[in-house]
Protein backbone atom coordinates (compact mmCIF):
# COMPACT_ATOMS: atom_id res chain seq x y z
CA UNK A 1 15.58 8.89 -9.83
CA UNK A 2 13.75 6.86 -12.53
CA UNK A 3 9.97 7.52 -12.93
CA UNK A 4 7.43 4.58 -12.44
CA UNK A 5 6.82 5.53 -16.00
CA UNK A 6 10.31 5.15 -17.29
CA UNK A 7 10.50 1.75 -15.30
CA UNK A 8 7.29 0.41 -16.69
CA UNK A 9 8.31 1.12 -20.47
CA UNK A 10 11.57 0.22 -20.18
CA UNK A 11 9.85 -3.21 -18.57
CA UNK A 12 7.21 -3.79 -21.34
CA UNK A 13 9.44 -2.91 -24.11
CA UNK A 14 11.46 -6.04 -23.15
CA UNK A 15 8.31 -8.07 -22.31
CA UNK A 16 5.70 -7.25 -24.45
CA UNK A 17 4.06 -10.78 -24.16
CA UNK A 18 3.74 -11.17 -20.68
CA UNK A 19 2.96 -15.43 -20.94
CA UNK A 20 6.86 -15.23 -20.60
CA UNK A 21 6.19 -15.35 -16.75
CA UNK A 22 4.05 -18.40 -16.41
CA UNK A 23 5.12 -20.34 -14.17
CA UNK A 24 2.36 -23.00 -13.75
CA UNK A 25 -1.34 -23.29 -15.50
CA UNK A 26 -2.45 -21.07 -12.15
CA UNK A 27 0.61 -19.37 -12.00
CA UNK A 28 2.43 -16.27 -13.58
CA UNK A 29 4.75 -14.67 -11.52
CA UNK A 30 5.11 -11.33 -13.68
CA UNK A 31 4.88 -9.13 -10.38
CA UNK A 32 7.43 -10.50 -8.94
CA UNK A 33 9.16 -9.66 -12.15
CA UNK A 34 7.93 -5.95 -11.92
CA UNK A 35 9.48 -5.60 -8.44
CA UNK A 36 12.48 -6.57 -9.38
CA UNK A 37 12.95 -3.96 -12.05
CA UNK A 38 11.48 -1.05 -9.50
CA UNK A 39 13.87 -2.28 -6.85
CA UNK A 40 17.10 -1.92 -8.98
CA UNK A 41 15.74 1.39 -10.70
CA UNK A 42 14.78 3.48 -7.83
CA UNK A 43 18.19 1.91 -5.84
CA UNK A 44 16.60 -0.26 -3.11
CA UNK A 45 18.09 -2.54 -1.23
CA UNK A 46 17.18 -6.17 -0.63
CA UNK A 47 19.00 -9.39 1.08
CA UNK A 48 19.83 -11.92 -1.33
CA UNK A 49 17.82 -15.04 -0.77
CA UNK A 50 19.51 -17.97 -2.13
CA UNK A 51 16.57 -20.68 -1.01
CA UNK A 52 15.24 -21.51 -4.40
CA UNK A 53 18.89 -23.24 -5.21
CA UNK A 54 18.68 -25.28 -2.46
CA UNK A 55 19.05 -28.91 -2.83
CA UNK A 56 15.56 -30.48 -1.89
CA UNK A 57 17.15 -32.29 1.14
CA UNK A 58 18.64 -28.91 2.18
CA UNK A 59 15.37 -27.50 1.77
CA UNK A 60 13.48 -29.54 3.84
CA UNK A 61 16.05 -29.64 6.67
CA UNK A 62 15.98 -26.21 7.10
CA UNK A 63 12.35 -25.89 6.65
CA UNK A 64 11.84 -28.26 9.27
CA UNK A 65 14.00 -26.89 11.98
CA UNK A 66 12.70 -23.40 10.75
CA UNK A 67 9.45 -24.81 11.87
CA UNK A 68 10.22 -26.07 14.98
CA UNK A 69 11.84 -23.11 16.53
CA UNK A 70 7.98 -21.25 15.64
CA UNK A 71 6.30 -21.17 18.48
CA UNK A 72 3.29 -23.18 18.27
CA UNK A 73 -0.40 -21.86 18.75
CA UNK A 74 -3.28 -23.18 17.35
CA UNK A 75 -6.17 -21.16 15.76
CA UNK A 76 -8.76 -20.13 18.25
CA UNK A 77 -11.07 -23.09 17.78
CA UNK A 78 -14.60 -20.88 17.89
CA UNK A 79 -12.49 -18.51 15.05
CA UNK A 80 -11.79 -21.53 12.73
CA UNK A 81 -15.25 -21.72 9.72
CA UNK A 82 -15.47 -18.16 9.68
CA UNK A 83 -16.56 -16.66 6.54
CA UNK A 84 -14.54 -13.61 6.11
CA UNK A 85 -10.66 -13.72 7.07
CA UNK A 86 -9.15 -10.11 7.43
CA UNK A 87 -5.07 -10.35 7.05
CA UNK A 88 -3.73 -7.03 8.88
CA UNK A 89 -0.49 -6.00 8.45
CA UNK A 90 -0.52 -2.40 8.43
CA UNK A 91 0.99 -0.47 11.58
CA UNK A 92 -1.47 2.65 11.08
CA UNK A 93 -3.26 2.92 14.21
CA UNK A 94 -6.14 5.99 15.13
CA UNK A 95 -7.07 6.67 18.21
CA UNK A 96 -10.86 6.92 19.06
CA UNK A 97 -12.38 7.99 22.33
CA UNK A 98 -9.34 7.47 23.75
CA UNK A 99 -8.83 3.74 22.17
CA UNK A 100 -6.46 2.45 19.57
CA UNK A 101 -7.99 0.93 16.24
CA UNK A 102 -6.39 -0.07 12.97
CA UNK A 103 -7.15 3.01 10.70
CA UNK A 104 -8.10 0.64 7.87
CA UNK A 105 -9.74 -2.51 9.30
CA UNK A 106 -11.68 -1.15 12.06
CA UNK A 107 -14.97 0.20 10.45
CA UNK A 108 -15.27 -2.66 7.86
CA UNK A 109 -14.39 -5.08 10.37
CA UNK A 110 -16.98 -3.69 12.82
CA UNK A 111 -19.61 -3.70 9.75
CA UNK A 112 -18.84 -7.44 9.68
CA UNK A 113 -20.87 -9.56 12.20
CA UNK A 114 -18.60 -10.81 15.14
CA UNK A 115 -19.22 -14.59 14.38
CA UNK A 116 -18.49 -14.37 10.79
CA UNK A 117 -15.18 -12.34 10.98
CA UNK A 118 -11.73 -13.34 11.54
CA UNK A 119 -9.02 -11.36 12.46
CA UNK A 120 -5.66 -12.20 11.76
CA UNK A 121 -2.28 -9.81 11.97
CA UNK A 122 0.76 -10.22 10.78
CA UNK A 123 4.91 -8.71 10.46
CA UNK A 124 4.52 -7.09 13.98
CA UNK A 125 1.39 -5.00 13.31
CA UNK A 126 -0.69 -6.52 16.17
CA UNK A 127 -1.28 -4.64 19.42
CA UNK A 128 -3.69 -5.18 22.24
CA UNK A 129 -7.33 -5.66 20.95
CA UNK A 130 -6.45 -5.53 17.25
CA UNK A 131 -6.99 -9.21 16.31
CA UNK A 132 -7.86 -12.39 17.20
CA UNK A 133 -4.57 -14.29 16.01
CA UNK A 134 -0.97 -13.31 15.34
CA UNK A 135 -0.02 -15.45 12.43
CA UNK A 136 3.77 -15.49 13.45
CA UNK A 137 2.50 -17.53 16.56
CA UNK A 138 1.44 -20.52 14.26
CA UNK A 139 3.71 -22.88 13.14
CA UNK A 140 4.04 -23.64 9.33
CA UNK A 141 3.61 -27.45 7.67
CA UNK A 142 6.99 -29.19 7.30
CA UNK A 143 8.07 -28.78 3.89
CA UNK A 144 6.33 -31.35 1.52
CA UNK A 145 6.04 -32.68 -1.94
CA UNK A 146 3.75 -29.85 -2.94
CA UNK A 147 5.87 -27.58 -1.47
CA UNK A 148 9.46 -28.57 -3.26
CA UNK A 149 7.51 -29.03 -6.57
CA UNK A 150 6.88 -25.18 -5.84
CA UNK A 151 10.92 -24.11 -5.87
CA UNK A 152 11.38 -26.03 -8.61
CA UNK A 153 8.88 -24.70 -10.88
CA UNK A 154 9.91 -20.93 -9.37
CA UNK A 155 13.26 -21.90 -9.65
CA UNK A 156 12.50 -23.04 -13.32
CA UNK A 157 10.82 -19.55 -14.44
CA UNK A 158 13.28 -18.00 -13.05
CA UNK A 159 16.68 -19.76 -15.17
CA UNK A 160 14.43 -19.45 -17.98
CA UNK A 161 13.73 -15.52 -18.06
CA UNK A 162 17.24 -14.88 -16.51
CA UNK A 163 18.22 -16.77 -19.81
CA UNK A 164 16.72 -14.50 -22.20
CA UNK A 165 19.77 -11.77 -21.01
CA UNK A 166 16.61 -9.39 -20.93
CA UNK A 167 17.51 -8.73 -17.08
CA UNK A 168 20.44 -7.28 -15.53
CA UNK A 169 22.53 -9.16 -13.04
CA UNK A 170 21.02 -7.04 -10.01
CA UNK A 171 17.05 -7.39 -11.49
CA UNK A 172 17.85 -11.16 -12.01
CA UNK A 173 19.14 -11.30 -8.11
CA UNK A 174 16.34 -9.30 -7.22
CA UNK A 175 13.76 -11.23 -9.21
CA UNK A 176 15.03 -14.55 -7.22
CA UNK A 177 14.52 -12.73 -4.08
CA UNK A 178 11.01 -11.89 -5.04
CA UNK A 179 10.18 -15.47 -5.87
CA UNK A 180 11.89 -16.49 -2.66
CA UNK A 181 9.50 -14.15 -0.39
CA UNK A 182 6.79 -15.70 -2.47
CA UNK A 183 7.73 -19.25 -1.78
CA UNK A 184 8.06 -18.20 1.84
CA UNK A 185 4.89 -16.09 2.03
CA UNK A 186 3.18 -19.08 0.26
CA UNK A 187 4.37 -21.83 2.71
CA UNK A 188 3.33 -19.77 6.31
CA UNK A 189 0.08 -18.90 4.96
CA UNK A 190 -1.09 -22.00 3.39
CA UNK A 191 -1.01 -24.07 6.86
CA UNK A 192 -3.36 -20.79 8.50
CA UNK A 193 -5.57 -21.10 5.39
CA UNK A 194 -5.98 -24.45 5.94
CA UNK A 195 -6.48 -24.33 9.42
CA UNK A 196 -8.92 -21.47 9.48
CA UNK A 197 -11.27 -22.45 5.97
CA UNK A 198 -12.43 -18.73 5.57
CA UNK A 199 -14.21 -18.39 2.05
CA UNK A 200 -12.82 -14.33 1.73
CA UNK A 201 -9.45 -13.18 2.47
CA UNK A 202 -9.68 -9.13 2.84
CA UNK A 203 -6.06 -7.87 2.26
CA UNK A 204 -4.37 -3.99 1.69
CA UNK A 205 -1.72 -3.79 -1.42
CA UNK A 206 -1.98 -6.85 -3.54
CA UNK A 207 1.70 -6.25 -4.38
CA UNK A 208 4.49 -8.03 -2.47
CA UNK A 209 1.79 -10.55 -1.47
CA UNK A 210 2.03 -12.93 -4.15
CA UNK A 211 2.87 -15.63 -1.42
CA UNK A 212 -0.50 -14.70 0.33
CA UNK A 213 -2.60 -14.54 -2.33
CA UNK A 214 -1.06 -18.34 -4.11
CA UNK A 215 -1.74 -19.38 -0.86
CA UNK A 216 -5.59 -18.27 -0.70
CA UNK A 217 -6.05 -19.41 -4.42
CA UNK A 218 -4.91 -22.65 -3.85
CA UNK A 219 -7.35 -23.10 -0.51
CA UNK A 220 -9.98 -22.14 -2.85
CA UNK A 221 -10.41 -18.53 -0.72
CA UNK A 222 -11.43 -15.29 -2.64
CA UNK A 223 -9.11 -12.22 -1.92
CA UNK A 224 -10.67 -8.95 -1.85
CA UNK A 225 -8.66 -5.91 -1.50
CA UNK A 226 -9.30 -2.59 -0.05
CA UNK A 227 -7.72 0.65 -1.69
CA UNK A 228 -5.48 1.62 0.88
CA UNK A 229 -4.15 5.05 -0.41
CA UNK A 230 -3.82 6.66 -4.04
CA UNK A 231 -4.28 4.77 -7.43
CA UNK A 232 -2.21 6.89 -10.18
CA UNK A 233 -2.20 6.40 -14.22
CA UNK A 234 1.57 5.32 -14.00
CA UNK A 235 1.76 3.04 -11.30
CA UNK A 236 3.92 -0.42 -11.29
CA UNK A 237 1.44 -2.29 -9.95
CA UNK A 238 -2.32 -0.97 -10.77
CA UNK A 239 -2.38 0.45 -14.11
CA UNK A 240 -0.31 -2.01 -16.83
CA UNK A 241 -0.95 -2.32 -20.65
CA UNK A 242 -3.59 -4.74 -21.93
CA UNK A 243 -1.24 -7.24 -22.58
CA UNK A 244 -1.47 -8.64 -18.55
CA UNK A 245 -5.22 -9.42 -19.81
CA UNK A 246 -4.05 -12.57 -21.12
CA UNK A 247 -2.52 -13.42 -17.49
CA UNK A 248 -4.20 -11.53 -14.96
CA UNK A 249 -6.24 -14.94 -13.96
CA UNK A 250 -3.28 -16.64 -12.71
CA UNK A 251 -0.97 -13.35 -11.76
CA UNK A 252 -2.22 -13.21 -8.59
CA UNK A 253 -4.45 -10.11 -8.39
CA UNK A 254 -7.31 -10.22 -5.92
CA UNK A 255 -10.20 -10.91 -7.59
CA UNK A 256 -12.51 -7.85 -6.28
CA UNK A 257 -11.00 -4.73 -5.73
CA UNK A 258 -12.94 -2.13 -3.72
CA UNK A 259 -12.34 2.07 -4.34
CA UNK A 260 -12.92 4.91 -2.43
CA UNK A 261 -14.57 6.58 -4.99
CA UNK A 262 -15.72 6.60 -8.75
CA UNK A 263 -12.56 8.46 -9.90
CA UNK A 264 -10.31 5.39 -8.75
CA UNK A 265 -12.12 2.56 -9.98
CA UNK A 266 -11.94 4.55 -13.58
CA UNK A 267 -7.62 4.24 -13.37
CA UNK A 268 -8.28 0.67 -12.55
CA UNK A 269 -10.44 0.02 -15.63
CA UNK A 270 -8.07 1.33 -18.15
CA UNK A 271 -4.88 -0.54 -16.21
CA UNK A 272 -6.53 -4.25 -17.63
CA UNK A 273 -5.48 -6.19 -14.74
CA UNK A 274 -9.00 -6.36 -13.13
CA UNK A 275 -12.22 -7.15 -14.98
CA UNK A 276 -14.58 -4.28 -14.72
CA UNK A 277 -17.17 -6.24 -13.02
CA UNK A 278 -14.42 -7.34 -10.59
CA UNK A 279 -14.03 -2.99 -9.11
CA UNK A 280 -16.62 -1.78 -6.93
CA UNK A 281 -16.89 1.61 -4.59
CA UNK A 282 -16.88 1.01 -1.16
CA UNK A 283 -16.16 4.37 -0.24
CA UNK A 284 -14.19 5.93 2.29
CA UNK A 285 -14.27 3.15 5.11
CA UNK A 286 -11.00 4.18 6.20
CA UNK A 287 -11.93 5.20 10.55
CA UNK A 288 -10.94 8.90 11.22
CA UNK A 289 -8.60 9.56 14.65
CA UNK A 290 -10.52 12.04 16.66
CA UNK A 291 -7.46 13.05 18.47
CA UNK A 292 -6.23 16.50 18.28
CA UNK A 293 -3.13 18.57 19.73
CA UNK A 294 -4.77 21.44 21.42
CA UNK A 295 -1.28 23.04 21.31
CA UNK A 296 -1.26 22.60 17.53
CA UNK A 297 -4.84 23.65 17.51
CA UNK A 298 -3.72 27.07 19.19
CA UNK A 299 -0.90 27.60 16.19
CA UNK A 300 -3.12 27.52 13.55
CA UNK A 301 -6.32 29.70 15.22
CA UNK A 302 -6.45 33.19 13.80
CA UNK A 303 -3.63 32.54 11.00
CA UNK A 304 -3.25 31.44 7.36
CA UNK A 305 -1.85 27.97 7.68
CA UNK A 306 -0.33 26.13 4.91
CA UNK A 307 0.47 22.09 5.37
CA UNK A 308 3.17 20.41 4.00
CA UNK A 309 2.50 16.62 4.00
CA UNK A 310 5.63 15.23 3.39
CA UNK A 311 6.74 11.25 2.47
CA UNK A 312 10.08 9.41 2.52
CA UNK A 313 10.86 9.19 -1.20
CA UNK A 314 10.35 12.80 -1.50
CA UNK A 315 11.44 14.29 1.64
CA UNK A 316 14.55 15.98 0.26
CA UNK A 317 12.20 18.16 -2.35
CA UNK A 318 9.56 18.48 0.79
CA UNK A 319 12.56 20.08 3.03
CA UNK A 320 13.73 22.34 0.66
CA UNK A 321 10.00 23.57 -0.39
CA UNK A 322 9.84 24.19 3.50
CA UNK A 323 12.84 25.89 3.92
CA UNK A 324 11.77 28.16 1.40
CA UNK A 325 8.25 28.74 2.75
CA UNK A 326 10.00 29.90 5.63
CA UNK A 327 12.06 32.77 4.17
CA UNK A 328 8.84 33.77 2.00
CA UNK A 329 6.38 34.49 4.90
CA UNK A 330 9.53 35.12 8.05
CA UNK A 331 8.25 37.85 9.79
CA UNK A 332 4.68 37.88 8.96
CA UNK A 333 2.94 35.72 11.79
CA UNK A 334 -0.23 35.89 9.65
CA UNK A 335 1.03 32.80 8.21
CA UNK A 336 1.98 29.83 9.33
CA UNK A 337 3.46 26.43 7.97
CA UNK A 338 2.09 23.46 9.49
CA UNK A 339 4.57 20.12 8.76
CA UNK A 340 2.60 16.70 8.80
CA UNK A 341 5.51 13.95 8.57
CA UNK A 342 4.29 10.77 7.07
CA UNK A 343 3.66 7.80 9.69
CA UNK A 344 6.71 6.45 7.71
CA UNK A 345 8.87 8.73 8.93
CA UNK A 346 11.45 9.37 12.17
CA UNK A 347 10.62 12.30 14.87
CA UNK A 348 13.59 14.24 13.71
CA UNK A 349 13.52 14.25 9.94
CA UNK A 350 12.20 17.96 10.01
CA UNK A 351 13.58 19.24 13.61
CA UNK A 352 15.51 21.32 12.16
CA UNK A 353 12.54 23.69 11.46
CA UNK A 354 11.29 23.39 14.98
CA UNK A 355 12.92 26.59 16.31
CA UNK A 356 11.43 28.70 13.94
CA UNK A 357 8.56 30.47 15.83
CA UNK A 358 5.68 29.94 12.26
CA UNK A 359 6.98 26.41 11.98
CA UNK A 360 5.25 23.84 13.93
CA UNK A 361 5.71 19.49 13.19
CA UNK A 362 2.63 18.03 13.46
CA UNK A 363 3.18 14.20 14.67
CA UNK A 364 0.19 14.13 16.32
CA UNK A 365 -3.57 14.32 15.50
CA UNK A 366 -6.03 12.76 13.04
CA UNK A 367 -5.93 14.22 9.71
CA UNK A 368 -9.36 14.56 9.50
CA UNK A 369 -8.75 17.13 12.69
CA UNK A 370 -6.24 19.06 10.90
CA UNK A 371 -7.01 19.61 7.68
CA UNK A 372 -10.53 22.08 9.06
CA UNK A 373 -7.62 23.94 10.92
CA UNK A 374 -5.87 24.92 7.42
CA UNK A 375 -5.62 26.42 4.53
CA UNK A 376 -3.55 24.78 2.06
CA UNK A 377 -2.30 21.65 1.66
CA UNK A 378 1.22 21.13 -0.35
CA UNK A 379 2.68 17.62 -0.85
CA UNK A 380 4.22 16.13 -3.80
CA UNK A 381 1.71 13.05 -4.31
CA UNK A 382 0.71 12.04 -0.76
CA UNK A 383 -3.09 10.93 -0.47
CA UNK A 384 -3.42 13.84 1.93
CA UNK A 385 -3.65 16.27 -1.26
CA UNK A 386 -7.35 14.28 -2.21
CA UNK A 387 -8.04 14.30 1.82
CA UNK A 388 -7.89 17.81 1.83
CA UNK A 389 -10.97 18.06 -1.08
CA UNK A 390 -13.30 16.15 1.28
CA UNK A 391 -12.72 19.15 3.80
CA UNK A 392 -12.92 21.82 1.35
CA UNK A 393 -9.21 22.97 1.27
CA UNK A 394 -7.48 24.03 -1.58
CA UNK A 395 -4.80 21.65 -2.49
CA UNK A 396 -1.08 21.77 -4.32
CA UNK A 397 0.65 19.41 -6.02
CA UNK A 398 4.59 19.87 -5.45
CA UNK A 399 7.49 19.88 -8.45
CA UNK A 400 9.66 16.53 -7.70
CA UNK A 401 11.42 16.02 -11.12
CA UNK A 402 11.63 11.99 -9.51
CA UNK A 403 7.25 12.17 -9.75
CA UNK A 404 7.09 14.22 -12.47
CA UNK A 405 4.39 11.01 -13.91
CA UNK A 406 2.53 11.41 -11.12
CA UNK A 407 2.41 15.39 -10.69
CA UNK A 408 1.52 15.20 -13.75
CA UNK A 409 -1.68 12.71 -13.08
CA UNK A 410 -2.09 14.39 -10.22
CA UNK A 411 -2.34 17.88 -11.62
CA UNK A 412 -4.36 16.52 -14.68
CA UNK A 413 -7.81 16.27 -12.28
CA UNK A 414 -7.91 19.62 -12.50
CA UNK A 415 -9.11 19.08 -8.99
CA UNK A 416 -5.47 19.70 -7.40
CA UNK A 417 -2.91 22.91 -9.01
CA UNK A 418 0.45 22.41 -9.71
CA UNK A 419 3.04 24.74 -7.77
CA UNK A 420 6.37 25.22 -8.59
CA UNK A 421 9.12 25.11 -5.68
CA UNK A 422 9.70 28.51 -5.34
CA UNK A 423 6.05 29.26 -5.14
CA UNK A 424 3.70 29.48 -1.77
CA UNK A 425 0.28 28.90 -2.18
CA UNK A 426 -0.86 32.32 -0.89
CA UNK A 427 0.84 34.30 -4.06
CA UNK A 428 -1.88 32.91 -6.31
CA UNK A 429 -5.60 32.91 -6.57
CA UNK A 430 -6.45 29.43 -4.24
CA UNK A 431 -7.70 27.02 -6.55
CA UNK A 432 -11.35 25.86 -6.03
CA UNK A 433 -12.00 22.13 -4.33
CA UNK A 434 -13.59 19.77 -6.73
CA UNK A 435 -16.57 17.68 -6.00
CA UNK A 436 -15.64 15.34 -2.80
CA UNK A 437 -17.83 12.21 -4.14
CA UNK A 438 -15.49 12.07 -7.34
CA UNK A 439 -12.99 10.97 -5.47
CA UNK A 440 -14.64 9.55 -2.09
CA UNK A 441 -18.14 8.22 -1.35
CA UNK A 442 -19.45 7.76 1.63
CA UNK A 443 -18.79 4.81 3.84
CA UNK A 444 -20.81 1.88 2.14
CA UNK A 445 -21.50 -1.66 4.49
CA UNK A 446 -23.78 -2.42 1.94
CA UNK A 447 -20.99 -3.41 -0.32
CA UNK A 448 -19.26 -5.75 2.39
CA UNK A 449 -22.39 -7.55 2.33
CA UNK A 450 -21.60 -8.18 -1.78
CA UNK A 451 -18.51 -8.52 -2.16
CA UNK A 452 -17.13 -10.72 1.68
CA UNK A 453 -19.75 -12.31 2.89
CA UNK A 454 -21.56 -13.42 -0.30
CA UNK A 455 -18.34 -14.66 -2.35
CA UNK A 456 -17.84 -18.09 -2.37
């Protein structure tokens, strides 16, 4: 598999002036550019959207009946003026005294006053009590002028790069798609923007949200994201050369970004796409699940327990690094592997390792609940390697030759030890935890106050 690395320098060595992807004076669409290239390299798969060559008539006929088959409910009145609009679409959910929150909105929500928030979820993630407004429930404006003058100039950037010959066939088909999704993100968002006049939108991942943010932009709304999971030296979409200075004000990057922690917001000052008064710390606001399996609870009591946090790119390397664990330490009940699957990922993915009696699958439980229970953590790059330094647990960063960039990153803090596949983490000395607040400060409200309800 191709390294974000590789991709990136194979992509700036054919862009190196990145004004190539402006598609309007507000406008440069060199994200949707950059997932293109990942898409193709690391052998995704994506429909091909053929609405940007659409005839305008076409265009607006199908818009229209699109429209119409929406259902059709209107923003809660009393929502409508609200300062701070928070767009949920993640489907992580934590459980607390027995209720179900969203892992990442809930405690910044809640630090928001009730008649000044706004919360709206979208692409299936609501569920009861999570918001105020599912945005799939509100029907979009009929296509207009403004909105065919949009496909045209998308359609325009995009004959104009293809042009150059500097993409392949599948990153030029890929690259349309990506405008597509933005034209479509742009065109349901823009009529809830409108409707609700919030002066902050607070979003997760700027990437693949183009759509979104164009939308806010042109309503005149702020965007302020919240880091959602690790920031790494080598990734597409956080850390790019200082060329995207001269376009980051119309590439559609939030304009505040808000870090766990002081280590973070230093990647995001040498990637040049946000201003350095534009990062703050907001610390860890993410809401911990109190739940725990007393069963699981039981399996780790009284034993060495290593956990394997595992992800979906990388679950091939993360089965074979169990499958070995299990041969190193069969027999010796003193230790015990301890498999968290990522939320990602099916119920079966690992049952093959469920009948072995030091093997348990750990689908359940806050990690915040588990990690005390352990000690080691081994992943390849998941953010539960920097979770477990919060709790005092020695971590491991995992050989993937596919994330060798971001071992390598990962392994450079010094904070987390590289180990080798055929390696378990009790044959060496345990390396010792760094200092938590590097990477996470506490919980800050403070910085809400700053950053949502003063912007504008």
């Amino acid at each position: 598999m191709t390294t974000f690395s590789q991709i990136k320098e194979h992509f700036y060595g054919r862009f190196p002036d990145l004004t190539a992807f402006d598609c309007r004076p507000d406008l440069n669409v060199v994200k949707c550019a950059l997932e293109a290239v990942q898409f193709v390299a690391q052998g995704f798969e994506f429909p091909h959207d053929t609405q940007l060559v659409w005839s305008p008539a076409a265009y607006v006929t199908r818009g229209i009946l699109s429209a119409l088959r929406r259902p059709n409910a209107p923003l809660p009145r009393d929502r409508c003026g609200r300062s701070v609009m928070f767009a949920v679409d993640d489907r992580r959910r934590t459980t607390v005294d027995g209720r179900v929150v969203s892992t990442y909105f809930h405690r910044v929500a809640a630090a928001i006053p009730a008649t000044a928030r706004f919360v709206v979820t979208s692409d299936g993630a609501s569920f009861d009590g999570r918001g105020d407004y599912e945005v799939k429930n509100h029907r979009r404006s009929f296509p207009d002028a403004g909105m065919i003058a949009l496909k045209r100039d998308l359609l325009d950037v995009h004959r104009r790069i293809t042009a150059t010959g500097l993409l392949s066939q599948p990153e030029g088909m890929a690259f349309q798609h990506a405008l597509a999704r933005l034209l479509d993100r742009y065109g349901a968002w823009l009529s809830v923007l409108r409707a609700a006049r919030p002066r902050t939108l607070c979003v997760l991942c700027h990437y693949h949200k183009e759509g979104l943010i164009y939308a806010a932009r042109s309503c005149g709304v702020r965007v302020v994201e919240l880091q959602h999971g690790l920031i790494d030296r080598n990734d597409i979409f956080y850390a790019m050369p200082a060329a995207v200075e001269a376009v980051r004000a119309r590439a559609l990057f939030p304009d505040t970004m808000l870090t766990f922690g002081p280590y973070w917001s230093g990647i995001l000052r040498d990637g040049h796409e946000f201003a350095p008064s534009s990062i703050d710390e907001i610390g860890y606001y993410l809401q911990p699940d109190s739940s725990i399996d007393e069963e699981t609870r039981a399996f780790c009591t009284g034993a060495a327990t290593v956990m394997v946090a595992t992800q979906p790119r990388t679950a091939d390397a993360c089965r074979a690094y169990i499958a070995f664990l299990v041969d190193r330490h069969r027999g010796d009940d003193g230790v015990r592997i301890l498999i968290r699957p990522h939320p990602a990922e099916g119920p079966r993915d690992y049952e093959r390792f469920a009948s072995e009696p030091n093997v348990r699958i750990a689908n359940r439980g806050g990690i915040d609940r588990l990690l005390p229970l352990v000690r080691a953590v081994v992943s390849v790059y998941s953010t539960v390697l920097f979770d477990a330094i919060r709790h005092g647990v020695p971590s491991y960063a995992l050989h993937d030759p596919a994330y060798a960039d971001y071992i390598g990153s990962i392994s450079g803090t010094r904070a987390i030890r590289f180990i080798d596949a055929d390696q378990s983490p009790f044959d060496s000395t345990p390396v010792v935890p760094d200092d938590p607040g590097r990477f996470y400060l506490d919980f800050r409200p403070e910085v809400l106050e700053r950053h949502l309800l003063a912007a504008g």
